[in-house]
Short mmCIF file of C-alpha atoms in Angstrom, two decimals:
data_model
loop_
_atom_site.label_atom_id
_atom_site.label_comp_id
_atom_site.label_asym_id
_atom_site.label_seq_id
_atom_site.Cartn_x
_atom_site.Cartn_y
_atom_site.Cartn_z
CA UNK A 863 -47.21 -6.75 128.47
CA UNK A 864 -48.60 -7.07 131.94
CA UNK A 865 -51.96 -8.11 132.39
CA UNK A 866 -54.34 -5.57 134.22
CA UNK A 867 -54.49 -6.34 137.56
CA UNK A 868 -58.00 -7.85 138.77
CA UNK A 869 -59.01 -4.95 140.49
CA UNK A 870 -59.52 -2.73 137.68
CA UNK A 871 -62.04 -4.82 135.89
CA UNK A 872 -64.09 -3.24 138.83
CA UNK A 873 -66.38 -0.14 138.55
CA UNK A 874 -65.64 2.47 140.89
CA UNK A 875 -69.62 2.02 142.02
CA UNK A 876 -68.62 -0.42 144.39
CA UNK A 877 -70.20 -3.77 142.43
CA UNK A 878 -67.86 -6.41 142.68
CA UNK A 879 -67.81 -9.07 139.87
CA UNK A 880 -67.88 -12.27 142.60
CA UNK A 881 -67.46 -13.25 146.30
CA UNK A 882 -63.52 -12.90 145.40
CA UNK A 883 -63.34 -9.87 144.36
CA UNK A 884 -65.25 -8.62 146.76
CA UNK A 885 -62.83 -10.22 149.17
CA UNK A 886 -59.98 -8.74 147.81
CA UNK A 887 -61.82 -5.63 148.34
CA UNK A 888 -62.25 -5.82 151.58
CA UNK A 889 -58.86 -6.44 152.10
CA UNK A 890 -56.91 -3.78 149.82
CA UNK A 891 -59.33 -1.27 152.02
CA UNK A 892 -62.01 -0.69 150.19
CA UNK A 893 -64.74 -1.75 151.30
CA UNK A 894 -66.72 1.18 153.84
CA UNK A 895 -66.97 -0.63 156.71
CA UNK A 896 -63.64 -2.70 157.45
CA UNK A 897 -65.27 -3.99 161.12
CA UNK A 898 -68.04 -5.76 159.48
CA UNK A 899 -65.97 -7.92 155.91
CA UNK A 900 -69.29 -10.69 156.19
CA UNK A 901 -71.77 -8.11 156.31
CA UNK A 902 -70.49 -5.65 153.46
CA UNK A 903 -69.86 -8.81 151.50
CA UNK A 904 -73.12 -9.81 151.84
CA UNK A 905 -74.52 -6.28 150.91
CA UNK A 906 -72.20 -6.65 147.38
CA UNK A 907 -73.40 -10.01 146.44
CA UNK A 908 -77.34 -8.89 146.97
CA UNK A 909 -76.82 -5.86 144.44
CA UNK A 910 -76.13 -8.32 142.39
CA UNK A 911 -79.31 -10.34 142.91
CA UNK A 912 -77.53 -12.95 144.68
CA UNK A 913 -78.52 -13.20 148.20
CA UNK A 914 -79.13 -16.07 148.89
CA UNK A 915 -75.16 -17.50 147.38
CA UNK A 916 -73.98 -14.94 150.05
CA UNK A 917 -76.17 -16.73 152.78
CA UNK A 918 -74.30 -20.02 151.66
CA UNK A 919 -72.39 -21.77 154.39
CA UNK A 920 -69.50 -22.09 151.57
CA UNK A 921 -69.64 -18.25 151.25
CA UNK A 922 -69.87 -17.71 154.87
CA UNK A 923 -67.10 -19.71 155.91
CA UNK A 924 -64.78 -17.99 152.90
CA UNK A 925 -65.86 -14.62 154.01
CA UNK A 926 -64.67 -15.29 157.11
CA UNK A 927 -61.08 -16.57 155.98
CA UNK A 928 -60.95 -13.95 154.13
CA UNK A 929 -61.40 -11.77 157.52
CA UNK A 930 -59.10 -13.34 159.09
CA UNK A 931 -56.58 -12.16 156.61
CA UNK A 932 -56.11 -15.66 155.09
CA UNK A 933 -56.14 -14.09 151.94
CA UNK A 934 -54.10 -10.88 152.47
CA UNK A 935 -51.31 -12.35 151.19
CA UNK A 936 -51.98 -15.27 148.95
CA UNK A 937 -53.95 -13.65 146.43
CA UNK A 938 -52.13 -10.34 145.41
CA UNK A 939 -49.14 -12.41 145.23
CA UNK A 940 -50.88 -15.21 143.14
CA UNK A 941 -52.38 -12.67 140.42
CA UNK A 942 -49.03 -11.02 140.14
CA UNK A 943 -47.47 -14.14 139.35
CA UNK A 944 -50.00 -14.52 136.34
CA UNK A 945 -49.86 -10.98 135.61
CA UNK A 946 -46.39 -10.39 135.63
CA UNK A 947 -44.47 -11.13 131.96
CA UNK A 948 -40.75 -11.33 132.16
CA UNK A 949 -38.91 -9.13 129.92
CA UNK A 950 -39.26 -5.60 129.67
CA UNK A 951 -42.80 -3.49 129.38
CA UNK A 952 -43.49 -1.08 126.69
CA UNK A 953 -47.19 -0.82 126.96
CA UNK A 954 -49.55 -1.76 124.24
CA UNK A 955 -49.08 -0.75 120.09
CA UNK A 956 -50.32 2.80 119.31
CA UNK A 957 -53.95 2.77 117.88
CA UNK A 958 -53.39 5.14 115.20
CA UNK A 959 -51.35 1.73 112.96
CA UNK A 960 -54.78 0.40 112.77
CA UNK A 961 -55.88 2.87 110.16
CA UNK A 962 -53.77 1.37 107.34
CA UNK A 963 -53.72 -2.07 106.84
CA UNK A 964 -50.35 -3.89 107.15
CA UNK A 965 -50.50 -5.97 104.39
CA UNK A 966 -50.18 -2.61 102.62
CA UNK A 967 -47.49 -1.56 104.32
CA UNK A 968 -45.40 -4.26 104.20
CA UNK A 969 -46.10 -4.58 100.46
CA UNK A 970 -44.70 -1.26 99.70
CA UNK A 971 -41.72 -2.20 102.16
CA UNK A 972 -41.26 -5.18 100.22
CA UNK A 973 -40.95 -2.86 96.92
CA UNK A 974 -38.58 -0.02 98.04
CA UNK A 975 -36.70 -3.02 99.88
CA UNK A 976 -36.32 -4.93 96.18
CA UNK A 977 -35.50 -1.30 94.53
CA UNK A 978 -32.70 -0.66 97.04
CA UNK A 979 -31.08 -4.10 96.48
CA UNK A 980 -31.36 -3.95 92.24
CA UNK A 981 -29.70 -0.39 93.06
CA UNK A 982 -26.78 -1.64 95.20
CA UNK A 983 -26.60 -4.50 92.87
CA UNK A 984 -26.16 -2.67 89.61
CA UNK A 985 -23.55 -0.39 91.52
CA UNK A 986 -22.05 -3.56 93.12
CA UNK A 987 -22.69 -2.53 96.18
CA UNK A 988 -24.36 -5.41 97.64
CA UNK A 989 -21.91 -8.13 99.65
CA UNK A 990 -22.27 -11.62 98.52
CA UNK A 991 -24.10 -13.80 100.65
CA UNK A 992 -21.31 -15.64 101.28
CA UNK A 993 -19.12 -13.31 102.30
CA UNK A 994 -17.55 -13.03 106.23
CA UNK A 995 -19.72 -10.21 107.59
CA UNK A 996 -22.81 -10.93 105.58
CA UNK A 997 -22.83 -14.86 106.55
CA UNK A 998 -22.17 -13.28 110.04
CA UNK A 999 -25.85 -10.96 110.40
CA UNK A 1000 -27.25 -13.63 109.08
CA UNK A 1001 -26.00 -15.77 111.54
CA UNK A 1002 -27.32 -13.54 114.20
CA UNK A 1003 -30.48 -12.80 112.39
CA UNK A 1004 -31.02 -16.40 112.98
CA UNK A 1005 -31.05 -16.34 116.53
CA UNK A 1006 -33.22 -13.28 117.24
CA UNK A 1007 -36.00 -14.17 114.31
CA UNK A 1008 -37.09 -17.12 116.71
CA UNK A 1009 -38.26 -14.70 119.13
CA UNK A 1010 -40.41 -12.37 116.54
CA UNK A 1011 -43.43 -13.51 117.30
CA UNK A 1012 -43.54 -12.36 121.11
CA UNK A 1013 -44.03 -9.05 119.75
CA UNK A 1014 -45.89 -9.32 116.48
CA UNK A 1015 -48.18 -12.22 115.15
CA UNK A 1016 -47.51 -11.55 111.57
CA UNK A 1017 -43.97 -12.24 112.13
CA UNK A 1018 -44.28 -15.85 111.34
CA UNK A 1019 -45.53 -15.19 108.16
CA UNK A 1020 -42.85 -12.41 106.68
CA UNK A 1021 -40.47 -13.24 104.24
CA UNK A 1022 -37.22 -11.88 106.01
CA UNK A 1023 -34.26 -11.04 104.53
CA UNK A 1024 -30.47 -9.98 105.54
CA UNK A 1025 -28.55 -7.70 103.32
CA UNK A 1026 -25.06 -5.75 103.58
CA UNK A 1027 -24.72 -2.70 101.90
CA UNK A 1028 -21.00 -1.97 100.53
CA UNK A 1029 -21.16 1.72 102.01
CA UNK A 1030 -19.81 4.30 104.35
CA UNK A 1031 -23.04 5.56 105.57
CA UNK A 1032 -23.46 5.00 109.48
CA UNK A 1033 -26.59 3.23 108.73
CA UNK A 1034 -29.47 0.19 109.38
CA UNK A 1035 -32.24 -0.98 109.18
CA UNK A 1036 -35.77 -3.30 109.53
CA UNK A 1037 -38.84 -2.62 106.61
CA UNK A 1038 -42.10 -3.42 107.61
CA UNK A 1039 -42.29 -7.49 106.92
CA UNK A 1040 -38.59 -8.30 108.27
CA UNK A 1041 -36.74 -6.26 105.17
CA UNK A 1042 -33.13 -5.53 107.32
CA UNK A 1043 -30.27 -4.23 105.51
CA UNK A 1044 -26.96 -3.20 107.09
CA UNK A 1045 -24.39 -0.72 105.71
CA UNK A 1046 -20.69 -1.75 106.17
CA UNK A 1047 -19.84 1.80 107.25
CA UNK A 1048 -21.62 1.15 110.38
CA UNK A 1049 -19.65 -2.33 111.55
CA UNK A 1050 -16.29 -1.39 110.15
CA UNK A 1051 -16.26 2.70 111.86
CA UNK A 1052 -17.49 1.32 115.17
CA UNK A 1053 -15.77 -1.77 115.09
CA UNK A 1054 -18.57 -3.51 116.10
CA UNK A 1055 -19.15 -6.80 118.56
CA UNK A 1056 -21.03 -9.53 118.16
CA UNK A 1057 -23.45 -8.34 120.70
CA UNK A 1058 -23.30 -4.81 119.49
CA UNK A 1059 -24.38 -5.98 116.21
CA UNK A 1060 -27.27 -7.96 117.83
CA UNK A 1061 -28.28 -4.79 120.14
CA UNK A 1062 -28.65 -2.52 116.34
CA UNK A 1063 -30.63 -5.39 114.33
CA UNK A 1064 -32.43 -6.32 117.47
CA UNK A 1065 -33.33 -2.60 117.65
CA UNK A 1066 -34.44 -2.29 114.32
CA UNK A 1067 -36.21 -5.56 114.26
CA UNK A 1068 -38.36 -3.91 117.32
CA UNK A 1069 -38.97 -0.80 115.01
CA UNK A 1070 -40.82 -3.32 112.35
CA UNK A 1071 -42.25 -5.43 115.19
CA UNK A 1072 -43.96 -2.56 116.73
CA UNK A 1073 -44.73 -1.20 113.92
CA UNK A 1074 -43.87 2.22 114.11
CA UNK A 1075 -43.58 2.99 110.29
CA UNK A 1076 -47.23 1.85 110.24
CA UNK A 1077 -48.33 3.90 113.07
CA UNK A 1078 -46.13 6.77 111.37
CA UNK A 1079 -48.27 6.48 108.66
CA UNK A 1080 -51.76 6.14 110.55
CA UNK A 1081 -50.73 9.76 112.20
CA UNK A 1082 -50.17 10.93 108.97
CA UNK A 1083 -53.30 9.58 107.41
CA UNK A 1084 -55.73 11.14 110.40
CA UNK A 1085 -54.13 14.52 110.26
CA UNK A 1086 -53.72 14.82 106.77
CA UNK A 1087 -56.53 12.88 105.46
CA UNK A 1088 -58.94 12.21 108.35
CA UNK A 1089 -62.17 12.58 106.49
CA UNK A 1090 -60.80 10.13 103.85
CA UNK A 1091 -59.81 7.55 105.66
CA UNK A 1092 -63.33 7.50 108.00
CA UNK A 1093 -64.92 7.13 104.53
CA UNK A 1094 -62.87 4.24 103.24
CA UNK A 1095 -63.41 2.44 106.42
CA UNK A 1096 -66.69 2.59 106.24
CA UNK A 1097 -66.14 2.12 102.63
CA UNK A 1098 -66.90 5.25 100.99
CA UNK A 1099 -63.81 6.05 99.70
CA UNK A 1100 -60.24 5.20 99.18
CA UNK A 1101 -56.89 6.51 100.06
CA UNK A 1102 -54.72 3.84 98.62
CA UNK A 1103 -53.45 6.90 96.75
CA UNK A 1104 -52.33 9.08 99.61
CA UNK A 1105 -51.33 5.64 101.31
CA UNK A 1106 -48.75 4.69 98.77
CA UNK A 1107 -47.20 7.84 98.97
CA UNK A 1108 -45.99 7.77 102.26
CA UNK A 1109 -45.56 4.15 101.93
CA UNK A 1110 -43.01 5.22 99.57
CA UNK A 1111 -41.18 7.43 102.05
CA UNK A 1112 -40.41 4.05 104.39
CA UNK A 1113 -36.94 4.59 104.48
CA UNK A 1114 -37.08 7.85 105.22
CA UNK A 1115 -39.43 7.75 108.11
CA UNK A 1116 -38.12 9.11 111.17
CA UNK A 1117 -39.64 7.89 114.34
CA UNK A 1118 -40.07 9.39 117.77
CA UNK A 1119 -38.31 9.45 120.64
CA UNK A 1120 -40.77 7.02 122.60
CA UNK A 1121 -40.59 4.89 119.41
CA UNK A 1122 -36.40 4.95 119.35
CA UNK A 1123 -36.65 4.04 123.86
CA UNK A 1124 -39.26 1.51 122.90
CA UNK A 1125 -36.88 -0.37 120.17
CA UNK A 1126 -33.89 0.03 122.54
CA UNK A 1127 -35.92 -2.09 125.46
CA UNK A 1128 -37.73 -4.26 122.89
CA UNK A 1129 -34.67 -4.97 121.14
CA UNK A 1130 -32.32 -5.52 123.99
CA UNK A 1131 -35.09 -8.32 124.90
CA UNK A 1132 -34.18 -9.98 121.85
CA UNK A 1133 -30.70 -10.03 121.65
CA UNK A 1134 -31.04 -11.55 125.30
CA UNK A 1135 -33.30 -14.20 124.30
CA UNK A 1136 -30.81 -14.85 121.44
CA UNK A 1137 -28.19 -15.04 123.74
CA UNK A 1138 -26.66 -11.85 123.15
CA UNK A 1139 -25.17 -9.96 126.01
CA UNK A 1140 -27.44 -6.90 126.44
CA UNK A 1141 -24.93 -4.84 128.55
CA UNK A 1142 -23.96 -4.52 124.94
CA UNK A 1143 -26.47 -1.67 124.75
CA UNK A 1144 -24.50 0.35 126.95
CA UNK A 1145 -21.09 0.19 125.25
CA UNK A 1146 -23.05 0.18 121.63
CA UNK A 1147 -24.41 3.93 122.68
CA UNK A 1148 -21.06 4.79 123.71
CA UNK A 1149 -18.98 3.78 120.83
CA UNK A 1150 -21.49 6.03 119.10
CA UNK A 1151 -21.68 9.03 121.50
CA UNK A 1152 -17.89 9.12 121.11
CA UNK A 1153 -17.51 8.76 117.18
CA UNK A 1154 -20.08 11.35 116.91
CA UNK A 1155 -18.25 13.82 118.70
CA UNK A 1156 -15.13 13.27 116.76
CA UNK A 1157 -13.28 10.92 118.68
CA UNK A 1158 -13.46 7.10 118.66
CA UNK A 1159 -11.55 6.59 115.16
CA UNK A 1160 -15.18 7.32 112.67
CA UNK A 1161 -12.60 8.18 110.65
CA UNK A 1162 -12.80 11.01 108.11
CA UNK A 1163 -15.69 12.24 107.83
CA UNK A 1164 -16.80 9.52 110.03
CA UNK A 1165 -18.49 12.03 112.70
CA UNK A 1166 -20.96 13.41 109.94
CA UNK A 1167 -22.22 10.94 109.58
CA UNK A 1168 -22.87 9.25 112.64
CA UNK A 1169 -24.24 12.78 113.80
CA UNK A 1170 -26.84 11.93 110.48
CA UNK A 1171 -27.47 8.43 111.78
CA UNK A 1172 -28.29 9.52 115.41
CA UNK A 1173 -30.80 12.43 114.24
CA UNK A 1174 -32.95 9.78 114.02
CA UNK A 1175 -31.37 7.03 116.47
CA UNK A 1176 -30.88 9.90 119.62
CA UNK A 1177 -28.02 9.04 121.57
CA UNK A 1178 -27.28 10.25 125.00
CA UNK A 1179 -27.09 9.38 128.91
CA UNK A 1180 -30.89 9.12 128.93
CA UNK A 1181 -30.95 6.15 126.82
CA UNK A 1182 -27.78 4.55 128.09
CA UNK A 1183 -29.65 4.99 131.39
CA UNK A 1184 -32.51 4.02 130.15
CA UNK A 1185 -30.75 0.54 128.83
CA UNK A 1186 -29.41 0.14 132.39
CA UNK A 1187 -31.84 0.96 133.75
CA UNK A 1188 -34.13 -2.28 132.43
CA UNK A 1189 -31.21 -4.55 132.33
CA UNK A 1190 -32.57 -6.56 135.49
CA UNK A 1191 -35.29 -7.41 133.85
CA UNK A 1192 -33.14 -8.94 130.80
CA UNK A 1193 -30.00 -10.34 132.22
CA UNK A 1194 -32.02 -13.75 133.48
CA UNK A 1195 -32.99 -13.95 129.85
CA UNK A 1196 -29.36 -13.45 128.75
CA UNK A 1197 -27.92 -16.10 131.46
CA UNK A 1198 -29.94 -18.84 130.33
CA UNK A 1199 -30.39 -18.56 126.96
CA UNK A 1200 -28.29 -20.86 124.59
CA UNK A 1201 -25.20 -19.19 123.44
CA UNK A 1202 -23.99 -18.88 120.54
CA UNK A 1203 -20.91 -21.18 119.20
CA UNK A 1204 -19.38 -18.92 116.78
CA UNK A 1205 -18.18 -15.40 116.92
CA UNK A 1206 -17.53 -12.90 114.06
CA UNK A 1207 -15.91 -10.28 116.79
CA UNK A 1208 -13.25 -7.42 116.01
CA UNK A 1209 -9.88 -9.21 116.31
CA UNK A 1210 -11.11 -13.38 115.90
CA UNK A 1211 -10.25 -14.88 112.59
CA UNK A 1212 -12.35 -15.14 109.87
CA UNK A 1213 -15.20 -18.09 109.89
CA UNK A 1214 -16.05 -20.04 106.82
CA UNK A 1215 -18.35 -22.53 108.84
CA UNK A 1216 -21.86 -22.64 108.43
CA UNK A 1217 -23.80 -20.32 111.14
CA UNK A 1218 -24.81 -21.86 114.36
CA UNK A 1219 -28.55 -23.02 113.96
CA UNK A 1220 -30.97 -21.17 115.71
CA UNK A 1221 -32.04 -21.51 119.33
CA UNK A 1222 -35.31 -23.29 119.54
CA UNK A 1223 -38.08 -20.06 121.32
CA UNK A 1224 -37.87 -19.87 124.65
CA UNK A 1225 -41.20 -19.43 126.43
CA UNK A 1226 -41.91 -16.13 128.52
#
């Protein structure tokens, strides 16, 4: 996320917070008198009780570099250096996660995430761990996990876990807390890549990273139950009751648009870092665009229920254009990052080796 630029930490009541900012002031044009930069500095600096630093030789002789236009360049182009992260920009968490606490959420995640897998179990549904396609999400799991933390501090401290579903639904996912299960319908109908696989868990990696179930919930909680929840943060009340019912609709949380476009972007980042190709993102979206309309072999019954899995993933030339349109800001990521040294991919043989180790985090 971008810093804020200096500038803004400025009221619009022309004070200036120091002889540099009231530089740069005079130089982005806003100062009121443009002819006279050592004067109106001087005039800042005083309404801040400070006339005589302005009358300082040091001061003088910077106000008049600054003049000169010294400055003009030097210093936006400095701060945007510091203020500029690479990687893409989604803007800051909603405010509405904060009114449930996450170790509640990712408690009841970690419950319904346990359920599902005694289910799938006792139906023997659930893939060995070592078998070829589970061995190979963990294997990628491995390589985007490093790279958690850039989005979410608590991600250092969740107990993750990879599972593969034995099922035809078109379907995966990340639980608050790093739960991600995968369904074997959606690899084997779309035939999925490496790096297509590593676009979807990157994607819903971002969902838990961002924490949209928990924001999901904090919506509900203020519409629903906004007088209750004031009262148990102040505490005068609870709502662990109302709480753990919608914690125990996780799974069947459907987020937003602007929550799906942020997980695409966040998620692409990761799969990059991982060394992933995120052009992948493109094809991925198209693979499913096609099976959903009938075509691209879903098989029978296939298109059902991909059409079910994108009423809550949207598909569509926004968001392949949306993908394209951030992949400058990934592809650096992508070209230097560490690939990886084994590939599960449509077509290879099958790998018995151990997975690659993870690549060590790269810095921003």
């Amino acid at each position: 996320m971008p810093r804020p630029h200096p500038a803004s930490f400025h009221a619009d009541d022309g004070r200036a917070g120091c002889a540099l900012c009231a530089a740069f002031r005079l130089l982005s044009g806003k100062a009121r008198d443009a002819a006279e930069p050592q004067a109106d500095l001087a005039r800042a600096l005083r309404r801040r009780g400070d006339a005589e630093q302005a009358d300082s030789p040091a001061r003088r002789r910077f106000t008049r570099a600054a003049a000169a236009g010294g400055f003009a360049l030097a210093l936006p182009s400095a701060w945007a250096q510091q203020a500029q992260r690479e990687g893409v920009d989604v803007g800051k968490s909603s405010r509405f996660s904060k009114l449930v606490p996450a170790e509640q959420v990712e408690a009841a995640a970690a419950q319904q995430y346990a359920q599902l897998l005694a289910e799938a179990r006792s139906k023997n549904a659930l893939v060995g761990a070592e078998q070829t396609q589970a061995v190979r999400l963990r294997s990628i799991s491995q390589r985007i996990i490093p790279f958690a933390p850039q989005w979410n501090t608590r991600a250092p401290g969740w107990k993750w876990e990879v599972n593969l579903l034995a099922s035809k639904q078109i379907n995966a996912f990340c639980m608050p807390g790093g739960k991600i299960a995968f369904y074997t319908g959606l690899i084997e109908q779309l035939k999925l890549t490496d790096d297509e696989v590593s676009m979807v868990m990157g994607h819903e990696v971002a969902h838990a990273l961002r924490e949209h179930a928990r924001e999901r919930m904090g919506k509900s909680a203020a519409t629903n139950i906004g007088l209750e929840v004031g009262a148990a943060i102040l505490g005068l009340g609870n709502v662990s009751r109302s709480l753990a019912g919608m914690g125990a609709q996780l799974l069947s949380l459907k987020f937003s648009r602007d929550d799906e476009s942020e997980a695409d972007l966040v998620g692409m980042e990761l799969a990059a870092r991982a060394g992933y190709d995120p052009r992948s993102g493109v094809s991925l979206w198209t693979k499913m665009g096609q099976a959903t309309g009938g075509g691209g072999g879903a098989g029978s019954g296939g298109a059902s229920k991909l059409a079910e899995y994108g009423s809550t993933h949207p598909q569509g030339p926004t968001r392949i254009r949306d993908i394209e349109a951030n992949l400058p800001r990934v592809m650096p990521l992508y070209e230097r990052a560490p690939k990886p040294t084994q590939r599960w991919d449509a077509g290879t043989e099958r790998v018995t080796s151990k997975p690659a180790t993870p690549p060590r985090e790269q810095s921003r």
